[in-house]
PDB file of C-alpha atoms in Angstrom:
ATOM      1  CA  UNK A   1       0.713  -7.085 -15.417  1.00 45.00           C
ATOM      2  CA  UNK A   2      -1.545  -4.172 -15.266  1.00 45.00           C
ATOM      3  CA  UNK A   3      -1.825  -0.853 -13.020  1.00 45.00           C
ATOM      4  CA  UNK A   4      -0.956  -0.377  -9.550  1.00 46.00           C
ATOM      5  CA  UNK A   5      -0.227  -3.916  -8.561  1.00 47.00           C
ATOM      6  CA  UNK A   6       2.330  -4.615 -11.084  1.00 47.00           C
ATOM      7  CA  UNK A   7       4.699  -4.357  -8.021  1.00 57.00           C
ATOM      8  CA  UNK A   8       2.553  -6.451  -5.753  1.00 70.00           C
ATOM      9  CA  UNK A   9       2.391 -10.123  -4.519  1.00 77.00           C
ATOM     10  CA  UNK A  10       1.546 -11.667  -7.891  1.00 78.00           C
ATOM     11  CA  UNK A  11       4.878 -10.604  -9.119  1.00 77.00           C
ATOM     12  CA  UNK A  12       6.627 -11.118  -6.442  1.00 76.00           C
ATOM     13  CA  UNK A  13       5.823 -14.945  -6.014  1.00 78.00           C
ATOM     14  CA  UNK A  14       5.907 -15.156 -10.490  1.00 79.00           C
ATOM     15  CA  UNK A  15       9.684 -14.131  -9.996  1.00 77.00           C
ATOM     16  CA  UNK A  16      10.526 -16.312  -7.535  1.00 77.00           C
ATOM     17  CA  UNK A  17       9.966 -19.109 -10.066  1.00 76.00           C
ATOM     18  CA  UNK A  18      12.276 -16.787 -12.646  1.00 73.00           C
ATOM     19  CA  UNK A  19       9.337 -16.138 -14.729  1.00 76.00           C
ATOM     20  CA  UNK A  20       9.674 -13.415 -17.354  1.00 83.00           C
ATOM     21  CA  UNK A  21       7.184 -10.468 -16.129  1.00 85.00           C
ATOM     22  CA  UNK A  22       6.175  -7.414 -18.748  1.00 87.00           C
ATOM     23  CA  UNK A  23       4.767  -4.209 -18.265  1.00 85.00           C
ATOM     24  CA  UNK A  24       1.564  -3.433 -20.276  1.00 86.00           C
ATOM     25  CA  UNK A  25       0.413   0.008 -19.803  1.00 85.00           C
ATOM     26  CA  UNK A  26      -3.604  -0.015 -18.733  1.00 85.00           C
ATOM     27  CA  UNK A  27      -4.639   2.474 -21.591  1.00 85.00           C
ATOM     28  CA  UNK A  28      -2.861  -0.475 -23.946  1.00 82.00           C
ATOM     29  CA  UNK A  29      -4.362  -3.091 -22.869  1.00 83.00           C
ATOM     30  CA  UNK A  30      -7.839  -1.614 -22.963  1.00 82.00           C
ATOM     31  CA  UNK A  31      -6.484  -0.410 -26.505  1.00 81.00           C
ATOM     32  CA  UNK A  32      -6.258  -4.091 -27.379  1.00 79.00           C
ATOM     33  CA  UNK A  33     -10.256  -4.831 -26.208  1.00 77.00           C
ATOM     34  CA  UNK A  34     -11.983  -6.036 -29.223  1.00 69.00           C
ATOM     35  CA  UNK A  35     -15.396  -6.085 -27.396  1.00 56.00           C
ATOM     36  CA  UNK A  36     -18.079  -3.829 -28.454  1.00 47.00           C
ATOM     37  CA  UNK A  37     -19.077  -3.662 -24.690  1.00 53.00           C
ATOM     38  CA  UNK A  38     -15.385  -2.886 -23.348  1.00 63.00           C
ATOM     39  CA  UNK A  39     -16.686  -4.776 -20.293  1.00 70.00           C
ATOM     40  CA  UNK A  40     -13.716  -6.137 -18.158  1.00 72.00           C
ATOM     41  CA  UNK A  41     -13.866  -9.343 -16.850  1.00 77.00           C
ATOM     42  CA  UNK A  42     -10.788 -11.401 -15.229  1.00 81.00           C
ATOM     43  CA  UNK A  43     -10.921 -13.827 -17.854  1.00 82.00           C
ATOM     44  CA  UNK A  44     -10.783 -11.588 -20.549  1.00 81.00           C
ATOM     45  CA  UNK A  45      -8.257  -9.256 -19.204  1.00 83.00           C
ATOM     46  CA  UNK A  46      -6.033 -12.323 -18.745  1.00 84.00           C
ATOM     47  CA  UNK A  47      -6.778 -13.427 -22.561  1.00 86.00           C
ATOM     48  CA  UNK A  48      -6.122  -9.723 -23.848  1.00 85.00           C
ATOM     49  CA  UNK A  49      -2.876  -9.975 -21.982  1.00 87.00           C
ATOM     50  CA  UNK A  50      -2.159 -12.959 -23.402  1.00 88.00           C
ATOM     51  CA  UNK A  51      -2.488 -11.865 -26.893  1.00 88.00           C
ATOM     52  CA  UNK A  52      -0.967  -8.770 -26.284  1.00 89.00           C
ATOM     53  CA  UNK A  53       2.420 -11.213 -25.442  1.00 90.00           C
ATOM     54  CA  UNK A  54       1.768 -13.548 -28.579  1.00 90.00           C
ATOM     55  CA  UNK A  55       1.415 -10.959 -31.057  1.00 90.00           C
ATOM     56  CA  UNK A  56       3.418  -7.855 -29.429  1.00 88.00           C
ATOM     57  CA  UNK A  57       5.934  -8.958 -26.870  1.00 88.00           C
ATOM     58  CA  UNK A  58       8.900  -7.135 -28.502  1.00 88.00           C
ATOM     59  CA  UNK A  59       6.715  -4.029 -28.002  1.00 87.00           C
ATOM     60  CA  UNK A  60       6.815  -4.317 -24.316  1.00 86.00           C
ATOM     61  CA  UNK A  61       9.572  -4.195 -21.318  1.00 86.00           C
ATOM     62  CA  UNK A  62      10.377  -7.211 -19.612  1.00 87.00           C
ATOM     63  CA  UNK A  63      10.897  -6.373 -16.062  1.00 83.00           C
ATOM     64  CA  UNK A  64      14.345  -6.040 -14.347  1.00 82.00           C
ATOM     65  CA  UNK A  65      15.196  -8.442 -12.071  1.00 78.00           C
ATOM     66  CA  UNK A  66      15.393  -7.234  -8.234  1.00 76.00           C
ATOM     67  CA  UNK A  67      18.609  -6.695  -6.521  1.00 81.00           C
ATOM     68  CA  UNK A  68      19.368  -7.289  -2.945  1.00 84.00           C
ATOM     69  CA  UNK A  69      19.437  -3.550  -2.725  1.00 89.00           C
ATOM     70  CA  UNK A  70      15.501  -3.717  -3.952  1.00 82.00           C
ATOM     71  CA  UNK A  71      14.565  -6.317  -1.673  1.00 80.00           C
ATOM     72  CA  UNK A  72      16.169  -4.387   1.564  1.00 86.00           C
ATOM     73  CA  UNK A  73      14.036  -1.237   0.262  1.00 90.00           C
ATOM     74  CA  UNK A  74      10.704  -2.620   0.114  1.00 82.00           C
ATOM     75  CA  UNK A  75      11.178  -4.518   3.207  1.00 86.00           C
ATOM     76  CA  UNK A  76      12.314  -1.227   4.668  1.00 92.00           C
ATOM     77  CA  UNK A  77       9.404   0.754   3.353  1.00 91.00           C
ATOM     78  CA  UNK A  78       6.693  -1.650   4.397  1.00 88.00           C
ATOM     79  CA  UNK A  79       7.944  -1.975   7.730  1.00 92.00           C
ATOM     80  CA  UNK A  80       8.066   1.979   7.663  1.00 93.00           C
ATOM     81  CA  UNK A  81       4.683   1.695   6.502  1.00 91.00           C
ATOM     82  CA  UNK A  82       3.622  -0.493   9.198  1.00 92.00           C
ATOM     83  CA  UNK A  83       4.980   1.382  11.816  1.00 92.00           C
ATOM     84  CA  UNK A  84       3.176   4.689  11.252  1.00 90.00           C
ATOM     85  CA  UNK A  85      -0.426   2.517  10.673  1.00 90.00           C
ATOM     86  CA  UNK A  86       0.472   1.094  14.282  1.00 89.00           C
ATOM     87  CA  UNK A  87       1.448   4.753  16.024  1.00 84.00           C
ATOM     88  CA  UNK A  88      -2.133   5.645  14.157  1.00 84.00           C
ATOM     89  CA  UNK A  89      -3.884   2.826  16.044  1.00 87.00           C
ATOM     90  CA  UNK A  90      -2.239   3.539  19.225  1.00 82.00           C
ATOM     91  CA  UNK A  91      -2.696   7.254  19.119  1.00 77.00           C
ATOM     92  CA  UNK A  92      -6.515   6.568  18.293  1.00 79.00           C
ATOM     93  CA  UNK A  93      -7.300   4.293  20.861  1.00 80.00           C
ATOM     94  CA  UNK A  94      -5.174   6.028  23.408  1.00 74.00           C
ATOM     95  CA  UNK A  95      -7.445   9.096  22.493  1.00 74.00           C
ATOM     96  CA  UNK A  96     -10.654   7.000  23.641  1.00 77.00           C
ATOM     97  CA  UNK A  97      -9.711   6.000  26.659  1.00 74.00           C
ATOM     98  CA  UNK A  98      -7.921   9.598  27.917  1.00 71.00           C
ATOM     99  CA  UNK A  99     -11.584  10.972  26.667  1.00 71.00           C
ATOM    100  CA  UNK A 100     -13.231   8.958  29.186  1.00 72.00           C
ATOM    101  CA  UNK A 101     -10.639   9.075  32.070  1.00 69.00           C
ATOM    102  CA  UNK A 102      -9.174  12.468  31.624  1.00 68.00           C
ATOM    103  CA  UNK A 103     -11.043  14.653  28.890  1.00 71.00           C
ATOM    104  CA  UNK A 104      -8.757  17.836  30.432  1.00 69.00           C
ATOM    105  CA  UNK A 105      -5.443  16.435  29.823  1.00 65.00           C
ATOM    106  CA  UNK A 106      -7.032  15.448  26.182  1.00 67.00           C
ATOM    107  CA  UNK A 107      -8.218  18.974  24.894  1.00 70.00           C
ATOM    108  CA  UNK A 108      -4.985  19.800  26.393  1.00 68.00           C
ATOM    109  CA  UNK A 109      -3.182  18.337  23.573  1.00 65.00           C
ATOM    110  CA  UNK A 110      -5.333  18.376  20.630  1.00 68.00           C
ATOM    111  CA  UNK A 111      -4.122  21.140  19.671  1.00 66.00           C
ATOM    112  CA  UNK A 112      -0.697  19.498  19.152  1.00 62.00           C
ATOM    113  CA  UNK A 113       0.164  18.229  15.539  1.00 57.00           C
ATOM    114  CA  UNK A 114      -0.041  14.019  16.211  1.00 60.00           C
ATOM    115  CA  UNK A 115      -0.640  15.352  19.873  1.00 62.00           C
ATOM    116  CA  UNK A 116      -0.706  11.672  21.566  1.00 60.00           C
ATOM    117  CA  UNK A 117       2.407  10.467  20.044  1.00 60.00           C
ATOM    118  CA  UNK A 118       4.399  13.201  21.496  1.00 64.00           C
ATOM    119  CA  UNK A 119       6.721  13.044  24.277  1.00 63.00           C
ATOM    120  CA  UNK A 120       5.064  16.118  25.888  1.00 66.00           C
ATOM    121  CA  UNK A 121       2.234  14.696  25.500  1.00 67.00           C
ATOM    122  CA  UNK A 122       2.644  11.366  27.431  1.00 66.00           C
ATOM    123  CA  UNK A 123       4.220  13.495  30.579  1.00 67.00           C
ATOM    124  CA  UNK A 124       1.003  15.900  30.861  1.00 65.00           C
ATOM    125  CA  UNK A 125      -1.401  12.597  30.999  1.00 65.00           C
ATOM    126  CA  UNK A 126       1.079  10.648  33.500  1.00 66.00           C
ATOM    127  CA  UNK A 127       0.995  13.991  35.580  1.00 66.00           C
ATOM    128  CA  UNK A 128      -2.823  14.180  35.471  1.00 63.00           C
ATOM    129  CA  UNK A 129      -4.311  13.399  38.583  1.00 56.00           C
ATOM    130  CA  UNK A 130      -6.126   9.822  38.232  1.00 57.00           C
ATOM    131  CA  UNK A 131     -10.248  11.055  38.342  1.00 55.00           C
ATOM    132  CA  UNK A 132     -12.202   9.688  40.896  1.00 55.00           C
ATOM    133  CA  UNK A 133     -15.178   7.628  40.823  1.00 57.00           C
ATOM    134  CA  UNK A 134     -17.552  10.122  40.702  1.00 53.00           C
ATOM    135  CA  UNK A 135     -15.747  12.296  38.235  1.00 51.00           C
ATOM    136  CA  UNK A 136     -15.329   9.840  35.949  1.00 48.00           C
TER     137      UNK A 136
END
């Protein structure tokens, strides 16, 4: 596997079958291009790969297997992960509607540093007076 998603689903569901996975650095894979072109293409990435395993494979790392320890960290982190993407999309639509129903109680939190997540910030809208027809 290649780059940034030699930690990714491919891998994961390739171990689960106890395949061997290796780490090939990108720069040596492209090293091993023999096109003039050096276009990439899926099919010939996965044939350079290939070769790079036929010819080289004492050249490159196998992969250590995961530990329970592993698995309990990335479940961890993605649900970590998660979490802050949903507090984003909370805080973002919560700052729609308080622009249309109370635009005071709004500017007075922007200021704040993730202002509609905050405590503080959810007593000064429930104290806001709800705006009337006509203000709103």
């Amino acid at each position: 596997m290649t780059g940034r998603g030699a930690r990714g689903l491919l891998v994961a569901v390739l171990r689960t079958g106890r395949r061997k996975v290796h780490a090939i650095n990108p720069m040596a894979a492209a090293r091993y291009r023999h096109s003039v072109t050096r276009k990439k293409s899926c099919a010939g990435d996965a044939l350079v790969l290939a070769n790079i395993l036929r010819t080289d494979m004492h050249a490159h790392r196998t992969l250590p297997d995961d530990t329970d320890l592993a698995h309990g960290i990335v479940v961890q982190a993605r649900a970590q992960q998660d979490a802050t993407w949903n507090r984003q999309t909370i805080a973002t639509s919560s700052a729609r509607c308080c622009a249309s129903t109370t635009p005071v109680a709004l500017a007075a939190v922007e200021p704040w540093k993730n202002a509609l997540c905050r405590l503080a910030a959810s007593a000064l809208l429930k104290a806001a007076s709800t705006p009337t027809p006509a203000a709103g």
